[in-house]
């Protein structure tokens, strides 16, 4: 009877202990579809080709494990003895007296040690236990009492710690671990800033909408300790690394030669990083990792600003250990706090810093003097401007900024694809104009187009009588003011010009072009200078002696019968003065003047001699 009472007491005690255990702040990772663990991010490492952790039906249901679903781990023969899998998805936990006992069920075909390791802000602790039976379920226990008070966030399991002569399949289930708290961090609400405009030929981009990206093998190697998520922020592709300790990015099959680059650019955003590191690895001339000629260097940014985009422009000279840069194959990002860092990245590229300016430092050139009655100006300090409804329609794809350069009002369009300018309420009649003038400056345009739209006699867009035409320019000079004087005859589709209401500017690279504009006007180029040879005595003479046509220089001869105030000037076909060759008092006699037009384009030019009360104008032809 006493024995029966003792047995009953023992049973009740075990039940009580069992109830206490169930009530402890722990939970079970059961891998069931509706349970815990099957949707977590499990990382396999140190295991040959690192086959992923699988979730399958229990191969032997019964005995101590009746769970329908279990995890399957294949320990590769080619893997390390410490082939492992881990997760950070359980969250952060602290060991105490009630949750320090960790349990795991294993089903193995061999007897071998099982290691259970915890990592986090406290020093890592790794415990060992071994199965005692094969081909049946067994529960192993790990006592982390020595780590009470320590805080962790990563569970690491090495289920078959031995050298293997074949692949071993291990099943795992019902991992009892402390309850963790998954931190909830703020996320960026705006996309990374657009990169500054750069010459695409001087950029090597891995990840950016601004440039063409080179091939990348992987944005997360299988030896990484991080979780990668591809997402978009305000329509902008972005990469998110969470639970970051370190992550490897590789271009092994397309190793980069960055010897001509000067900087590495990267935009980063994190709610919690206290350190961010970037390591570059060059595989050397043999292009093989560990080939004896590898070099590498890591640059660390301490205490970077949190909760906002930080643009990093790191001189490659800071990577002092990177003594060669011809075979860049790995890019390793490191975060602290270890295993807890969350970081978003965008605009990952190398570039060559040059002395070419990315914004104008001088104002647009002053327009040549013209008869104001022969000018219709939309935007210029030189003339009275007509009313303009808008300099950026709501259907435009561009950002407009009004600014001044050296006190001169200027319009800047950035992120330009196309922009509409309108004078719908004050449509222009340009039938008496001959040219459109526009001064443009851009650090990066490869294409620039100007479209004029006439709304037709009814003055209504889409009224059936609209006409339009676009004139395009390729390979305009960058980083300097370019004066465009476009004959309206080149707008061949613009068959009427009485109701000009829209002016559309187009730029490439699409959505990335930055362009500054000034002196936007139409004009009539009819020149007041005509070829004349009258009102000059016969003893005066003016001749282009030789050669004519010329390239690039010629001689101009003239003779004076008496001392006179003499000016000899060159004009283009529009009547614009090019240069003054002579402007002085001269005695009677014969004179010869050399003229070099090496900087001028092919065309007809006029040379004018004024002597006393007489004037003579003649043509000459420059051919290149």
XYZ file of N, CA and C in Angstrom, residues 193-436:
732
model
N 17.541 58.546 -52.350
C 17.645 59.709 -53.235
C 18.191 59.321 -54.601
N 17.774 60.078 -55.632
C 18.323 59.844 -56.956
C 19.808 60.190 -56.959
N 20.627 59.364 -57.586
C 22.062 59.669 -57.618
C 22.323 60.951 -58.403
N 23.406 61.642 -58.091
C 23.768 62.802 -58.907
C 24.078 62.366 -60.326
N 23.814 63.249 -61.290
C 24.053 62.919 -62.690
C 25.538 62.681 -62.920
N 25.842 61.551 -63.561
C 27.221 61.221 -63.897
C 27.273 60.647 -65.312
N 28.413 60.774 -65.932
C 28.646 60.187 -67.243
C 28.549 58.667 -67.098
N 27.570 58.006 -67.769
C 27.412 56.551 -67.606
C 28.668 55.767 -67.967
N 29.513 56.323 -68.843
C 30.734 55.611 -69.208
C 31.744 55.600 -68.071
N 31.481 56.394 -67.029
C 32.394 56.462 -65.890
C 31.758 55.887 -64.636
N 30.806 54.976 -64.846
C 30.095 54.325 -63.734
C 30.050 52.825 -63.984
N 30.275 52.036 -62.942
C 30.032 50.584 -62.970
C 29.023 50.308 -61.873
N 27.802 49.977 -62.271
C 26.696 49.855 -61.314
C 26.314 48.402 -61.090
N 26.143 48.048 -59.801
C 25.616 46.731 -59.454
C 24.113 46.784 -59.242
N 23.623 47.918 -58.675
C 22.193 47.994 -58.365
C 21.778 49.448 -58.301
N 21.146 49.920 -59.357
C 20.663 51.292 -59.397
C 19.780 51.465 -60.615
N 18.679 52.213 -60.455
C 17.842 52.549 -61.603
C 18.505 53.592 -62.492
N 19.517 54.271 -61.971
C 20.107 55.385 -62.708
C 21.032 54.922 -63.825
N 21.543 53.688 -63.719
C 22.525 53.214 -64.690
C 22.218 51.770 -65.070
N 22.832 51.319 -66.160
C 22.711 49.919 -66.551
C 23.553 49.076 -65.611
N 22.950 48.049 -65.013
C 23.630 47.245 -63.999
C 24.381 46.077 -64.632
N 25.558 45.778 -64.092
C 26.310 44.604 -64.524
C 25.674 43.359 -63.912
N 25.949 42.176 -64.472
C 25.395 40.946 -63.880
C 25.966 40.689 -62.485
N 25.108 40.289 -61.573
C 25.497 39.920 -60.208
C 25.098 38.468 -59.989
N 26.042 37.634 -59.552
C 25.738 36.212 -59.340
C 24.702 36.021 -58.244
N 24.928 36.681 -57.117
C 24.007 36.535 -55.992
C 24.097 37.753 -55.088
N 22.962 38.125 -54.532
C 22.914 39.211 -53.557
C 22.924 38.661 -52.135
N 23.017 37.333 -52.000
C 23.166 36.711 -50.683
C 23.770 35.333 -50.878
N 25.047 35.196 -50.567
C 25.705 33.907 -50.703
C 25.156 32.925 -49.670
N 25.415 31.630 -49.914
C 24.895 30.633 -48.970
C 25.677 30.604 -47.671
N 26.813 31.333 -47.617
C 27.549 31.424 -46.357
C 27.245 32.710 -45.593
N 26.260 33.429 -46.062
C 25.887 34.689 -45.409
C 25.129 34.444 -44.114
N 25.160 35.437 -43.277
C 24.381 35.424 -42.040
C 23.469 36.646 -42.067
N 22.389 36.503 -42.813
C 21.425 37.597 -43.005
C 20.237 37.062 -43.778
N 19.158 37.795 -43.705
C 17.952 37.482 -44.479
C 17.773 38.576 -45.525
N 17.609 38.182 -46.793
C 17.456 39.133 -47.893
C 16.006 39.215 -48.317
N 15.510 40.425 -48.452
C 14.164 40.656 -48.986
C 14.264 41.697 -50.094
N 13.737 41.369 -51.278
C 13.642 42.338 -52.372
C 12.278 43.006 -52.294
N 12.273 44.329 -52.274
C 11.018 45.061 -52.146
C 11.097 46.360 -52.944
N 9.999 47.072 -52.993
C 9.977 48.382 -53.638
C 9.492 49.412 -52.616
N 10.091 50.591 -52.688
C 9.688 51.716 -51.834
C 9.312 52.854 -52.758
N 8.056 53.221 -52.745
C 7.559 54.241 -53.678
C 7.928 53.898 -55.113
N 7.785 52.616 -55.463
C 8.064 52.170 -56.824
C 9.526 51.973 -57.137
N 10.406 52.171 -56.163
C 11.845 52.079 -56.381
C 12.382 50.758 -55.826
N 12.956 49.871 -56.664
C 13.495 48.608 -56.159
C 14.559 48.852 -55.090
N 14.458 48.102 -54.002
C 15.353 48.265 -52.857
C 15.644 46.886 -52.284
N 16.827 46.723 -51.693
C 17.166 45.452 -51.042
C 17.213 45.666 -49.528
N 16.608 44.736 -48.816
C 16.562 44.800 -47.359
C 17.297 43.594 -46.790
N 18.251 43.858 -45.901
C 18.910 42.789 -45.161
C 18.505 42.910 -43.694
N 17.918 41.861 -43.159
C 17.540 41.835 -41.751
C 18.314 40.732 -41.049
N 18.341 40.810 -39.723
C 19.104 39.860 -38.916
C 20.550 39.787 -39.415
N 21.063 40.953 -39.774
C 22.364 41.015 -40.439
C 23.519 40.894 -39.462
N 24.365 39.927 -39.709
C 25.715 39.885 -39.161
C 26.652 40.260 -40.304
N 26.626 39.442 -41.368
C 27.376 39.751 -42.580
C 26.651 39.103 -43.756
N 26.792 39.698 -44.923
C 26.193 39.133 -46.129
C 27.189 39.270 -47.268
N 27.323 38.208 -48.038
C 28.207 38.220 -49.195
C 27.429 38.444 -50.480
N 27.945 39.338 -51.317
C 27.427 39.605 -52.655
C 28.542 39.239 -53.617
N 28.221 38.575 -54.732
C 29.292 38.076 -55.586
C 29.076 38.386 -57.061
N 30.201 38.692 -57.726
C 30.246 38.800 -59.195
C 31.411 37.933 -59.683
N 31.449 36.699 -59.244
C 32.577 35.816 -59.564
C 32.637 35.526 -61.053
N 31.485 35.312 -61.692
C 31.483 34.999 -63.123
C 31.631 36.238 -63.988
N 31.581 37.396 -63.384
C 31.722 38.652 -64.130
C 32.527 39.627 -63.266
N 33.763 39.238 -62.961
C 34.589 40.024 -62.049
C 34.843 41.416 -62.615
N 34.826 42.406 -61.740
C 34.857 43.801 -62.172
C 36.274 44.375 -62.107
N 36.602 45.127 -63.147
C 37.845 45.889 -63.169
C 37.496 47.327 -62.819
N 37.853 47.754 -61.619
C 37.491 49.096 -61.167
C 38.727 49.982 -61.031
N 39.767 49.650 -61.799
C 41.014 50.414 -61.667
C 40.841 51.872 -62.078
N 39.881 52.146 -62.964
C 39.665 53.527 -63.403
C 38.632 54.261 -62.550
N 38.048 53.572 -61.579
C 37.066 54.197 -60.719
C 37.764 54.860 -59.525
N 37.132 55.832 -58.952
C 37.715 56.534 -57.797
C 36.909 56.363 -56.523
N 35.604 56.044 -56.633
C 34.744 56.010 -55.448
C 33.763 54.840 -55.521
N 33.327 54.418 -54.355
C 32.191 53.512 -54.202
C 31.039 54.307 -53.615
N 29.874 54.216 -54.260
C 28.675 54.884 -53.742
C 27.671 53.840 -53.282
N 27.013 54.131 -52.154
C 25.967 53.254 -51.637
C 25.035 54.082 -50.768
N 23.730 53.948 -51.013
C 22.727 54.577 -50.152
C 22.215 53.538 -49.172
N 22.243 53.861 -47.869
C 21.833 52.918 -46.830
C 20.851 53.588 -45.878
N 19.953 52.779 -45.334
C 18.940 53.235 -44.363
C 18.810 52.135 -43.320
N 18.883 52.503 -42.051
C 18.752 51.504 -40.995
C 18.099 52.123 -39.764
N 17.235 51.352 -39.112
C 16.647 51.855 -37.872
C 17.525 51.609 -36.652
N 18.590 50.784 -36.820
C 19.288 50.376 -35.600
C 20.774 50.119 -35.743
N 21.384 50.316 -36.913
C 22.798 49.966 -36.978
C 23.661 50.937 -36.171
N 24.680 50.365 -35.548
C 25.671 51.166 -34.815
C 27.016 51.119 -35.519
N 27.169 50.168 -36.433
C 28.339 50.071 -37.298
C 27.898 49.480 -38.614
N 28.475 49.991 -39.697
C 28.212 49.419 -41.016
C 29.551 49.310 -41.738
N 29.843 48.091 -42.192
C 31.117 47.845 -42.852
C 30.924 47.353 -44.269
N 31.880 47.681 -45.137
C 31.858 47.235 -46.529
C 33.245 46.689 -46.854
N 33.286 45.427 -47.217
C 34.552 44.801 -47.592
C 34.526 44.494 -49.098
N 35.608 44.856 -49.792
C 35.796 44.509 -51.193
C 36.882 43.456 -51.286
N 36.653 42.434 -52.106
C 37.601 41.336 -52.257
C 37.964 41.186 -53.728
N 39.278 41.253 -54.026
C 39.790 41.038 -55.375
C 40.412 39.645 -55.422
N 39.967 38.823 -56.395
C 40.435 37.447 -56.491
C 41.808 37.341 -57.168
N 42.390 38.462 -57.547
C 43.723 38.453 -58.134
C 43.728 38.031 -59.587
N 44.903 38.069 -60.242
C 45.000 37.745 -61.674
C 44.472 36.373 -62.047
N 44.570 35.398 -61.108
C 44.061 34.067 -61.468
C 42.546 33.966 -61.337
N 41.910 34.993 -60.784
C 40.448 35.043 -60.729
C 39.811 33.981 -59.870
N 40.595 33.378 -58.949
C 40.088 32.272 -58.129
C 40.227 32.648 -56.664
N 39.191 32.391 -55.886
C 39.258 32.650 -54.450
C 40.263 31.711 -53.801
N 41.123 32.276 -52.964
C 42.113 31.454 -52.276
C 43.249 31.006 -53.166
N 43.433 31.692 -54.285
C 44.488 31.285 -55.220
C 45.858 31.818 -54.871
N 45.965 32.508 -53.723
C 47.260 33.005 -53.281
C 47.530 34.442 -53.656
N 46.677 35.016 -54.516
C 46.895 36.399 -54.920
C 45.683 37.277 -54.596
N 44.800 36.788 -53.706
C 43.629 37.571 -53.309
C 44.055 38.739 -52.425
N 43.344 39.848 -52.554
C 43.522 40.968 -51.629
C 42.144 41.485 -51.252
N 42.054 42.130 -50.092
C 40.763 42.613 -49.619
C 40.967 43.733 -48.612
N 39.918 44.487 -48.383
C 39.958 45.499 -47.332
C 38.529 45.865 -46.956
N 38.334 46.149 -45.688
C 37.013 46.544 -45.183
C 37.073 47.955 -44.628
N 36.115 48.770 -45.036
C 35.963 50.121 -44.500
C 34.748 50.125 -43.586
N 34.897 50.632 -42.377
C 33.813 50.672 -41.405
C 33.332 52.098 -41.181
N 32.016 52.235 -41.089
C 31.404 53.516 -40.744
C 30.808 53.355 -39.355
N 31.359 54.064 -38.399
C 30.895 53.963 -37.022
C 29.801 54.991 -36.742
N 28.818 54.564 -35.985
C 27.708 55.425 -35.557
C 27.044 56.149 -36.725
N 26.687 55.424 -37.791
C 25.994 56.100 -38.896
C 24.615 56.585 -38.445
N 24.108 57.606 -39.105
C 22.798 58.164 -38.755
C 21.699 57.138 -39.029
N 20.804 56.991 -38.066
C 19.705 56.030 -38.199
C 18.430 56.714 -38.673
N 17.546 55.895 -39.248
C 16.197 56.318 -39.644
C 16.181 57.406 -40.723
N 17.216 57.425 -41.542
C 17.203 58.291 -42.717
C 18.207 57.729 -43.722
N 17.997 58.074 -44.994
C 18.922 57.611 -46.027
C 20.271 58.307 -45.850
N 21.314 57.509 -45.858
C 22.680 58.021 -45.762
C 23.389 57.673 -47.063
N 23.885 58.691 -47.759
C 24.613 58.471 -49.011
C 26.098 58.366 -48.704
N 26.643 57.183 -48.964
C 28.065 56.943 -48.728
C 28.827 57.080 -50.039
N 29.819 57.946 -50.070
C 30.728 58.074 -51.207
C 32.128 57.843 -50.656
N 32.618 56.622 -50.812
C 33.856 56.201 -50.169
C 34.974 56.193 -51.202
N 36.012 57.001 -51.026
C 37.154 56.933 -51.948
C 37.757 55.531 -51.937
N 38.023 54.984 -53.105
C 38.614 53.652 -53.153
C 40.005 53.650 -52.537
N 40.613 54.821 -52.432
C 41.908 54.905 -51.760
C 41.809 54.554 -50.279
N 40.579 54.616 -49.713
C 40.393 54.224 -48.315
C 40.527 52.715 -48.127
N 40.355 51.944 -49.205
C 40.504 50.490 -49.126
C 41.992 50.177 -49.317
N 42.777 50.499 -48.318
C 44.233 50.471 -48.464
C 44.778 49.071 -48.736
N 44.106 48.058 -48.239
C 44.575 46.694 -48.472
C 44.225 46.159 -49.843
N 43.396 46.892 -50.572
C 42.963 46.453 -51.896
C 44.005 46.926 -52.913
N 45.135 46.243 -52.929
C 46.266 46.685 -53.743
C 46.087 46.389 -55.222
N 45.138 45.525 -55.580
C 44.742 45.333 -56.977
C 43.232 45.475 -57.058
N 42.760 45.932 -58.227
C 41.316 46.175 -58.395
C 40.819 45.680 -59.742
N 41.484 44.674 -60.283
C 41.113 44.184 -61.613
C 40.105 43.050 -61.569
N 39.992 42.371 -60.433
C 39.141 41.181 -60.356
C 38.274 41.230 -59.101
N 37.480 42.290 -58.974
C 36.597 42.416 -57.809
C 35.455 41.420 -57.968
N 35.344 40.528 -56.977
C 34.387 39.425 -57.081
C 33.458 39.316 -55.880
N 33.841 39.894 -54.741
C 32.997 39.796 -53.554
C 32.865 41.159 -52.891
N 31.677 41.374 -52.335
C 31.330 42.606 -51.638
C 30.608 42.156 -50.380
N 31.209 42.395 -49.225
C 30.654 41.863 -47.981
C 30.184 43.032 -47.121
N 28.905 43.011 -46.774
C 28.321 44.036 -45.915
C 28.227 43.482 -44.499
N 28.617 44.292 -43.540
C 28.662 43.865 -42.141
C 27.856 44.853 -41.308
N 27.078 44.338 -40.371
C 26.275 45.201 -39.520
C 26.433 44.880 -38.050
N 26.316 45.888 -37.221
C 26.214 45.720 -35.776
C 25.069 46.588 -35.289
N 24.267 46.104 -34.324
C 24.496 44.936 -33.468
C 24.429 43.624 -34.242
N 25.355 42.733 -33.939
C 25.533 41.490 -34.677
C 24.266 40.652 -34.678
N 23.834 40.277 -35.860
C 22.665 39.421 -35.995
C 21.351 40.112 -35.770
N 21.380 41.410 -35.456
C 20.143 42.145 -35.195
C 19.935 43.315 -36.151
N 20.959 43.639 -36.904
C 20.897 44.829 -37.760
C 19.901 44.637 -38.893
N 19.151 45.699 -39.164
C 18.284 45.778 -40.340
C 18.809 46.929 -41.187
N 19.068 46.667 -42.470
C 19.589 47.729 -43.331
C 18.976 47.596 -44.721
N 18.596 48.741 -45.286
C 18.081 48.824 -46.657
C 19.166 49.456 -47.517
N 19.346 48.954 -48.753
C 20.386 49.520 -49.612
C 19.839 49.799 -51.005
N 20.433 50.788 -51.648
C 20.114 51.136 -53.036
C 21.312 51.882 -53.612
N 21.322 52.003 -54.923
C 22.339 52.776 -55.650
C 23.753 52.350 -55.253
N 24.036 51.103 -55.559
C 25.324 50.486 -55.250
C 26.147 50.510 -56.537
N 27.105 51.426 -56.624
C 27.900 51.521 -57.851
C 29.260 52.151 -57.576
N 30.175 51.907 -58.500
C 31.476 52.559 -58.507
C 31.428 53.686 -59.539
N 32.206 54.726 -59.314
C 32.242 55.801 -60.299
C 33.605 56.474 -60.306
N 33.858 57.161 -61.415
C 35.088 57.932 -61.558
C 34.755 59.396 -61.351
N 35.355 59.960 -60.334
C 35.156 61.380 -60.065
C 36.002 62.183 -61.036
N 35.388 63.122 -61.724
C 36.112 63.950 -62.687
C 35.922 65.407 -62.323
N 36.663 66.238 -63.026
C 36.555 67.673 -62.779
C 35.437 68.319 -63.575
N 34.699 67.511 -64.352
C 33.606 68.064 -65.149
C 32.489 68.512 -64.215
N 32.039 69.766 -64.306
C 30.993 70.243 -63.398
C 29.658 69.557 -63.680
N 28.853 69.417 -62.642
C 27.523 68.827 -62.812
C 26.437 69.894 -62.752
N 26.832 71.167 -62.575
C 25.876 72.260 -62.663
C 26.622 73.494 -63.166
N 25.939 74.363 -63.888
C 26.637 75.517 -64.470
C 27.103 76.493 -63.400
N 28.276 77.041 -63.625
C 28.814 78.050 -62.712
C 28.725 79.447 -63.300
N 28.409 79.526 -64.587
C 28.209 80.824 -65.236
C 26.834 80.836 -65.876
N 26.279 82.028 -66.032
C 24.964 82.164 -66.641
C 25.032 81.879 -68.131
N 23.868 81.664 -68.715
C 23.788 81.487 -70.165
C 24.324 82.734 -70.863
N 24.862 82.572 -72.075
C 25.405 83.747 -72.770
C 24.313 84.767 -73.084
N 24.691 86.030 -73.093
C 23.747 87.095 -73.451
C 23.387 86.962 -74.922
N 22.103 86.987 -75.264
C 21.714 86.842 -76.671
C 22.273 87.987 -77.514
N 22.532 87.749 -78.802
C 22.961 88.846 -79.678
C 21.853 89.888 -79.792
N 22.243 91.128 -79.957
C 21.255 92.209 -80.074
C 20.400 92.017 -81.316
N 19.077 92.075 -81.129
C 18.140 91.940 -82.239
C 17.069 93.014 -82.118
N 16.464 93.308 -83.217
C 15.331 94.229 -83.239
C 14.199 93.593 -82.437
N 13.799 94.194 -81.309
C 12.748 93.573 -80.492
C 11.458 93.302 -81.252
N 11.195 94.073 -82.307
C 9.976 93.844 -83.087
C 10.043 92.549 -83.876
N 11.248 91.951 -83.957
C 11.427 90.702 -84.693
C 11.718 89.538 -83.747
N 11.286 89.681 -82.504
C 11.514 88.638 -81.488
C 10.213 88.389 -80.736
N 9.898 87.090 -80.498
C 8.828 86.685 -79.577
C 9.488 85.827 -78.510
N 9.581 86.371 -77.304
C 10.340 85.715 -76.244
C 9.420 85.112 -75.196
N 9.717 83.848 -74.812
C 9.026 83.203 -73.702
C 9.803 83.379 -72.398
N 11.147 83.360 -72.514
C 11.946 83.436 -71.290
C 13.330 83.958 -71.635
N 13.552 85.238 -71.347
C 14.851 85.841 -71.587
C 14.880 87.213 -70.949
N 15.995 87.554 -70.334
C 16.156 88.902 -69.801
C 16.368 89.930 -70.904
N 16.706 89.466 -72.096
C 17.050 90.393 -73.170
C 15.822 91.031 -73.812
N 14.652 90.394 -73.665
C 13.450 90.870 -74.348
C 12.269 90.806 -73.382
N 11.192 91.479 -73.768
C 9.949 91.396 -73.000
C 9.302 90.051 -73.280
N 8.964 89.299 -72.236
C 8.430 87.950 -72.395
C 6.913 87.957 -72.522
N 6.392 87.098 -73.385
C 4.947 86.923 -73.513
C 4.465 86.096 -72.323
N 3.155 86.130 -72.000
C 2.638 85.309 -70.897
C 2.774 83.814 -71.209
N 3.176 83.062 -70.216
C 3.280 81.600 -70.320
C 2.378 80.995 -69.254
N 1.471 80.090 -69.659
C 0.544 79.484 -68.697
C 1.286 78.657 -67.651
N 2.186 77.830 -68.110
C 2.921 76.968 -67.188
C 4.230 76.552 -67.824
N 5.240 76.417 -66.958
C 6.527 75.908 -67.408
C 6.680 74.419 -67.084
N 5.628 73.852 -66.509
C 5.591 72.405 -66.285
C 4.148 71.973 -66.141
N 3.617 71.325 -67.170
C 2.240 70.840 -67.123
C 2.116 69.701 -66.121
N 0.884 69.413 -65.711
C 0.692 68.343 -64.733
C 0.891 66.952 -65.345
N 0.975 66.893 -66.702
C 1.244 65.595 -67.333
C 2.733 65.415 -67.656
N 3.543 66.307 -67.165
C 4.983 66.223 -67.418
C 5.638 65.139 -66.565
N 6.784 64.684 -67.020
C 7.614 63.757 -66.252
C 8.970 64.433 -66.051
N 9.011 65.317 -65.075
C 10.220 66.096 -64.788
C 9.979 66.899 -63.521
N 11.060 67.366 -62.925
C 10.997 68.246 -61.765
C 11.520 69.615 -62.200
N 10.751 70.657 -61.927
C 11.127 72.018 -62.313
C 11.640 72.781 -61.093
N 12.766 73.443 -61.276
C 13.312 74.323 -60.248
C 13.645 75.662 -60.884
N 13.116 76.747 -60.313
C 13.480 78.085 -60.756
C 14.639 78.582 -59.898
N 15.707 79.007 -60.540
C 16.882 79.443 -59.796
C 17.561 80.587 -60.533
N 18.579 81.115 -59.920
C 19.390 82.142 -60.570
C 20.833 81.686 -60.582
N 21.518 82.002 -61.683
C 22.937 81.698 -61.832
C 23.642 83.015 -62.098
N 24.475 83.405 -61.166
C 25.126 84.715 -61.268
C 24.101 85.830 -61.484
N 22.990 85.725 -60.762
C 21.944 86.738 -60.847
C 21.041 86.618 -62.055
N 21.228 85.600 -62.884
C 20.445 85.436 -64.111
C 19.384 84.358 -63.915
N 18.085 84.688 -64.028
C 17.039 83.678 -63.877
C 17.230 82.535 -64.877
N 17.100 81.318 -64.370
C 17.328 80.112 -65.174
C 16.328 79.053 -64.730
N 15.933 78.196 -65.648
C 15.040 77.093 -65.306
C 15.819 75.784 -65.380
N 15.617 74.963 -64.357
C 16.282 73.667 -64.284
C 15.233 72.562 -64.293
N 15.396 71.611 -65.211
C 14.557 70.423 -65.244
C 15.428 69.225 -64.866
N 15.059 68.533 -63.801
C 15.777 67.335 -63.394
C 14.843 66.132 -63.488
N 15.431 64.936 -63.462
C 14.676 63.680 -63.625
C 13.814 63.766 -64.892
N 14.382 64.364 -65.924
C 13.613 64.673 -67.130
C 13.430 63.466 -68.028
N 12.181 63.193 -68.332
C 11.814 62.352 -69.461
C 11.248 63.294 -70.520
N 10.157 63.979 -70.150
C 9.608 65.021 -71.012
C 8.909 66.048 -70.138
N 8.853 67.280 -70.609
C 8.153 68.330 -69.884
C 7.372 69.163 -70.887
N 6.141 69.494 -70.512
C 5.301 70.342 -71.351
C 5.278 71.774 -70.847
N 5.437 72.716 -71.764
C 5.320 74.151 -71.500
C 4.152 74.638 -72.346
N 3.304 75.511 -71.798
C 2.090 75.875 -72.542
C 1.833 77.381 -72.556
N 1.326 77.808 -73.703
C 0.779 79.169 -73.861
C -0.610 79.052 -74.473
N -1.429 78.196 -73.912
C -2.750 77.933 -74.483
C -3.623 79.182 -74.435
N -3.558 79.916 -73.357
C -4.405 81.107 -73.243
C -3.819 82.302 -73.989
N -2.625 82.140 -74.534
C -1.993 83.230 -75.293
C -1.186 82.603 -76.430
N -1.907 81.908 -77.323
C -1.256 81.165 -78.396
C -0.470 82.103 -79.311
N 0.700 81.631 -79.742
C 1.621 82.492 -80.473
C 1.504 82.313 -81.985
N 1.554 83.421 -82.684
C 1.626 83.419 -84.142
C 3.082 83.685 -84.514
N 3.763 82.644 -84.994
C 5.184 82.777 -85.309
C 5.430 82.678 -86.816
N 4.411 82.987 -87.597
C 4.552 82.867 -89.052
C 5.632 83.787 -89.599
N 5.882 84.923 -88.942
C 6.905 85.849 -89.420
C 8.281 85.589 -88.824
N 8.382 84.554 -87.978
C 9.665 84.202 -87.388
C 10.390 83.186 -88.277
N 11.689 83.163 -88.166
C 12.475 82.220 -88.965
C 13.192 81.179 -88.123
N 13.448 81.482 -86.834
C 14.262 80.599 -86.007
C 13.701 80.500 -84.583
N 14.018 79.388 -83.950
C 13.821 79.215 -82.513
C 15.195 79.204 -81.866
